[in-house]
mmCIF file of C-alpha atoms in Angstrom:
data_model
loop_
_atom_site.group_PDB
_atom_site.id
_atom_site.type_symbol
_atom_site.label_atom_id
_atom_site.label_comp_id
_atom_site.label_asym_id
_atom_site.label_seq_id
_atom_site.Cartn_x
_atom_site.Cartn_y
_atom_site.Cartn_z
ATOM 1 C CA UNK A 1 0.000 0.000 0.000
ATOM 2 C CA UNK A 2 1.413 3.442 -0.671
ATOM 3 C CA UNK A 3 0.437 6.047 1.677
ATOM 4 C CA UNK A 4 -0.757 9.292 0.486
ATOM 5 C CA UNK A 5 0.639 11.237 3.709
ATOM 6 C CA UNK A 6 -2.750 10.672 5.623
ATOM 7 C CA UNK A 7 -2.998 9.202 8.960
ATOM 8 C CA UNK A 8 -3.572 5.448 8.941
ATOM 9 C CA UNK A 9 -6.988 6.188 11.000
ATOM 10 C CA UNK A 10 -7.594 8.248 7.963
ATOM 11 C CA UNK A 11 -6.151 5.436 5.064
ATOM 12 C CA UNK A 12 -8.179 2.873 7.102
ATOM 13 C CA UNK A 13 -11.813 4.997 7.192
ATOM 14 C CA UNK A 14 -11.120 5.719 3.000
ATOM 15 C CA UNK A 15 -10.897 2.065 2.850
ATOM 16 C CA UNK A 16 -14.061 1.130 4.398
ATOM 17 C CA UNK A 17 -16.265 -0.666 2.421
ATOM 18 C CA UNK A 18 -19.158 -1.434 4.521
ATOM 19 C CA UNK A 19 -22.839 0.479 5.091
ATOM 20 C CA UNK A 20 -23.262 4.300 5.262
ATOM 21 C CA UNK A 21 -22.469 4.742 8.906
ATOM 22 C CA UNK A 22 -20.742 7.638 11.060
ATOM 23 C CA UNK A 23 -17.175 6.569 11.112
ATOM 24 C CA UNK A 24 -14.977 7.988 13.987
ATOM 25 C CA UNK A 25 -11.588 8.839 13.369
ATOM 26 C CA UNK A 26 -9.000 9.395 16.178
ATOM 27 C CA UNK A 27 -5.758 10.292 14.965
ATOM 28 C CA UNK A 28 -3.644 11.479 18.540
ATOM 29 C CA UNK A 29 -3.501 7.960 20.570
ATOM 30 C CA UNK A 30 -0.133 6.351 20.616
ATOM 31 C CA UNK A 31 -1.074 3.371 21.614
ATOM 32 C CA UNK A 32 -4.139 0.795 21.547
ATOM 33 C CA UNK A 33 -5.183 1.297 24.775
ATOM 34 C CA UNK A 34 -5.120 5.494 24.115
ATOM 35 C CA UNK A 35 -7.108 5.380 21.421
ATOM 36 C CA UNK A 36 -9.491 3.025 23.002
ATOM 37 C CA UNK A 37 -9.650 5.705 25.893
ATOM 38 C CA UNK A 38 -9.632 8.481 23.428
ATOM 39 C CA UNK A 39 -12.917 7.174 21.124
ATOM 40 C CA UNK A 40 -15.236 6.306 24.870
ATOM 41 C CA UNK A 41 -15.889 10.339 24.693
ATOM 42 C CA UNK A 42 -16.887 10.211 21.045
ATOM 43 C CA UNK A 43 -19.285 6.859 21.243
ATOM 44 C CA UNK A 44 -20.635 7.974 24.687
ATOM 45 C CA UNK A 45 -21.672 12.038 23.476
ATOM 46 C CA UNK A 46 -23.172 10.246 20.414
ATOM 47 C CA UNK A 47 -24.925 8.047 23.097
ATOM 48 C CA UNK A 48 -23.440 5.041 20.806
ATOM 49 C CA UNK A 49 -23.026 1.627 22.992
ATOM 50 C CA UNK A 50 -22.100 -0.660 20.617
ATOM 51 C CA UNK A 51 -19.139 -0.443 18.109
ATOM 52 C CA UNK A 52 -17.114 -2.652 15.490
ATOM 53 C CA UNK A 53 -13.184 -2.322 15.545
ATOM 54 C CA UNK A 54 -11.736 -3.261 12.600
ATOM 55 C CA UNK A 55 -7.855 -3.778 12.438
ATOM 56 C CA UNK A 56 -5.347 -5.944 11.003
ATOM 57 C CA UNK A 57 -5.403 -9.790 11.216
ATOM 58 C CA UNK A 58 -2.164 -10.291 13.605
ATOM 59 C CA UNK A 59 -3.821 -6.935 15.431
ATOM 60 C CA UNK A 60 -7.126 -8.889 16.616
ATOM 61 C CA UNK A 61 -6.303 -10.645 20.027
ATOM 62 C CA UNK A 62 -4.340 -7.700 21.622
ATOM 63 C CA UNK A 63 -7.074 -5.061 20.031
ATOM 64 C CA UNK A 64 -9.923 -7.339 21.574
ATOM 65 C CA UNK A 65 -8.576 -7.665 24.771
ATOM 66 C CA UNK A 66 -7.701 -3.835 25.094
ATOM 67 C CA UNK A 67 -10.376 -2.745 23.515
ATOM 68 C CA UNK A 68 -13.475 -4.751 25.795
ATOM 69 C CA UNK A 69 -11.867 -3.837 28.434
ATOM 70 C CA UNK A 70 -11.977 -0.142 28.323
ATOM 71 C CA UNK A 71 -15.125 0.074 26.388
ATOM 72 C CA UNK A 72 -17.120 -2.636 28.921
ATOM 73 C CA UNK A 73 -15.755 -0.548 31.515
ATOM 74 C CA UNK A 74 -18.340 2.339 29.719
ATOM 75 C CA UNK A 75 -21.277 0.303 28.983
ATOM 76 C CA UNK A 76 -20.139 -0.278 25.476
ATOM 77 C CA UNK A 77 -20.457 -2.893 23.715
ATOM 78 C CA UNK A 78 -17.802 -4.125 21.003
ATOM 79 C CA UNK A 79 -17.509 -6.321 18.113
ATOM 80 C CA UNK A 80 -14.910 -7.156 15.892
ATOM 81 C CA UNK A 81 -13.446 -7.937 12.026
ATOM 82 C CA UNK A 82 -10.106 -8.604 10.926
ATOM 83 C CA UNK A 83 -9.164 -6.562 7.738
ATOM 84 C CA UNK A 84 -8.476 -8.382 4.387
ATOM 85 C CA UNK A 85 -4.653 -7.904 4.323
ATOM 86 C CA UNK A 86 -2.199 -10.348 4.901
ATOM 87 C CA UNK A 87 -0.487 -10.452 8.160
ATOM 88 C CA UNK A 88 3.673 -9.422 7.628
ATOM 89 C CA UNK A 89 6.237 -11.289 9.815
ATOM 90 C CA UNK A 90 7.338 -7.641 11.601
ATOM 91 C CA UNK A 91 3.254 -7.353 12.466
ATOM 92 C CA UNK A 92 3.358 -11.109 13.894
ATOM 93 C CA UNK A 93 6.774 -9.638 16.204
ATOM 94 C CA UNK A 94 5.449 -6.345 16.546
ATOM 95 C CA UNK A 95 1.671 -7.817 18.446
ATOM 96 C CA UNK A 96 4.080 -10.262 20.683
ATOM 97 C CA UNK A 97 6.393 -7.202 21.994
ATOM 98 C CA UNK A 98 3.274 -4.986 22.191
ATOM 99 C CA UNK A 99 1.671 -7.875 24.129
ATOM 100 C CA UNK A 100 3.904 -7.330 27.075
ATOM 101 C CA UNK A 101 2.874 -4.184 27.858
ATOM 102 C CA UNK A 102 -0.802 -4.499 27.014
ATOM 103 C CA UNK A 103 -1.843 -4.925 30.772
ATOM 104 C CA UNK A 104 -0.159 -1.769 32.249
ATOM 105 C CA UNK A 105 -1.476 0.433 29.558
ATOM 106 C CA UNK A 106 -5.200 -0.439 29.786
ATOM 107 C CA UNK A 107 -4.947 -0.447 33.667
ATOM 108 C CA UNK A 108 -4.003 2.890 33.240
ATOM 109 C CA UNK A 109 -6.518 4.292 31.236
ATOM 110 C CA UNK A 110 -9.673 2.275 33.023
ATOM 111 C CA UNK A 111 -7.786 4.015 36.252
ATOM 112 C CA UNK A 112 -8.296 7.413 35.163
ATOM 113 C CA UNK A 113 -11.943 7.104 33.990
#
């Protein structure tokens, strides 16, 4: 994929493909757990309690465990789908490092809700 200088939040709600619905785009978290904490404001102000995540394939199990926890935490509910593109060996290595610190960040951000 060649990137146009957009964010990837931005590449990723381009790419959708699914029904006419509000998409929400946050573009300042650093992490998953950030912008898990960072779209609760946007769903709950919307009065939105159920959401899809979509993210990449070797993405899933860290962005389902992050995410349900800070959005149950709100009374959201969450679903998810695993985009069509192929999962790349640094992705596979990237999820398993990122996976070690996956605890400490959501405890953080349920903490300051």
């Amino acid at each position: 994929m060649i990137f146009s200088g957009a964010s990837e939040a931005e590449e990723m709600r381009d790419l959708w493909q699914g029904p006419p619905v509000e998409l929400l785009v946050e573009e300042l978290a650093t992490s998953t757990a950030e912008n898990a904490a960072r779209t609760v404001p946007l769903l709950l102000e919307r009065g939105i309690r159920e959401a899809l995540v979509v993210c990449a394939p070797a993405h899933l199990v860290r962005a389902r465990w992050i995410f349900r926890r800070i959005y149950e935490a709100h009374g959201i509910a969450v679903h998810f789908r695993a985009a069509r593109v192929a999962p790349t060996p640094g992705a596979v290595v990237w999820e398993l490092v990122a996976s070690t610190v996956a605890r400490r960040q959501v405890r953080s951000h349920v903490d300051r809700s």
